[in-house]
Amino acid sequence: MDLVLISFSHILVAPVACPRPATNCLQETFNRVFEHLGCLGCQSGCRTGYIMTANPKYHVTEGDLLGFYDYQNITIPNTRNVSEPEWLCLPGNTCPWGFFASKIDVTDACSYCGEGCRSCQSYDNCDHCVMGYKLTRTKLPNGREASLCISSGVECPNTPDNCQHKTYVSQIVGCQGCMFCEDGYLPTYNPSITCCSSSSSSSSSSSSRQVVVVVIVVVVVVVVVVVVVVDK
């Protein structure tokens, strides 16, 4: 997703605080609501120990995408969620799953791979998808080829909270729940994979990770066996 550039006219108007401002920003210049843009968050970079990371929830992709709405007398397009900063500062110096390393001017940043994508080299150029999505090569309206993760179209009956991606039913193994959680949460098997607070004890967190690894290994083995049987 492209960086939103703003003019001096945006900066000179009286500031309106973001409903949910980003934290650990290097500066607060963009951590407020801008006309037609919404909350830009930590676009100026992050404090030491944090990395600038795109927030996919800033972009609205469902519902009525035409028109505008008003937030404290500021006009916001329906394609922007004013409650979600465009850029966040997450702890660490490496990009989480579903994001790829990029540069915003001279600042290291993590850009979003796209919905359902587990790893990629660039936006809309996915290498691997999470369960419930299928890697599909397609051509975009502008003629550019892309590798997208297309969902099965059937959402899991129980959607886990604090998940980084939507959960869909896999045609082979059913619903596996959430594979990647939001910052501060850990995947936990219960009996499908949900996201639990990282405030749990370290032993519980460790066992949760081990269970998730075992589940993923079992799923991979099942998929391989099914493919072999089908080929025969």
JSON list of C-alpha atoms in Angstrom, two decimals, residues 17 90 112 119 166 224 228:
[
{"chain": "A", "resi": 17, "resn": "ALA", "atom": "CA", "xyz": [-6.60, 14.09, 17.71]},
{"chain": "A", "resi": 90, "resn": "LEU", "atom": "CA", "xyz": [5.34, -2.41, 16.73]},
{"chain": "A", "resi": 112, "resn": "TYR", "atom": "CA", "xyz": [1.28, -5.18, 4.16]},
{"chain": "A", "resi": 119, "resn": "SER", "atom": "CA", "xyz": [4.70, -14.16, 3.29]},
{"chain": "A", "resi": 166, "resn": "LYS", "atom": "CA", "xyz": [-10.08, -13.39, 8.30]},
{"chain": "A", "resi": 224, "resn": "VAL", "atom": "CA", "xyz": [0.22, -34.30, 1.67]},
{"chain": "A", "resi": 228, "resn": "VAL", "atom": "CA", "xyz": [-1.06, -38.40, -2.78]}
]
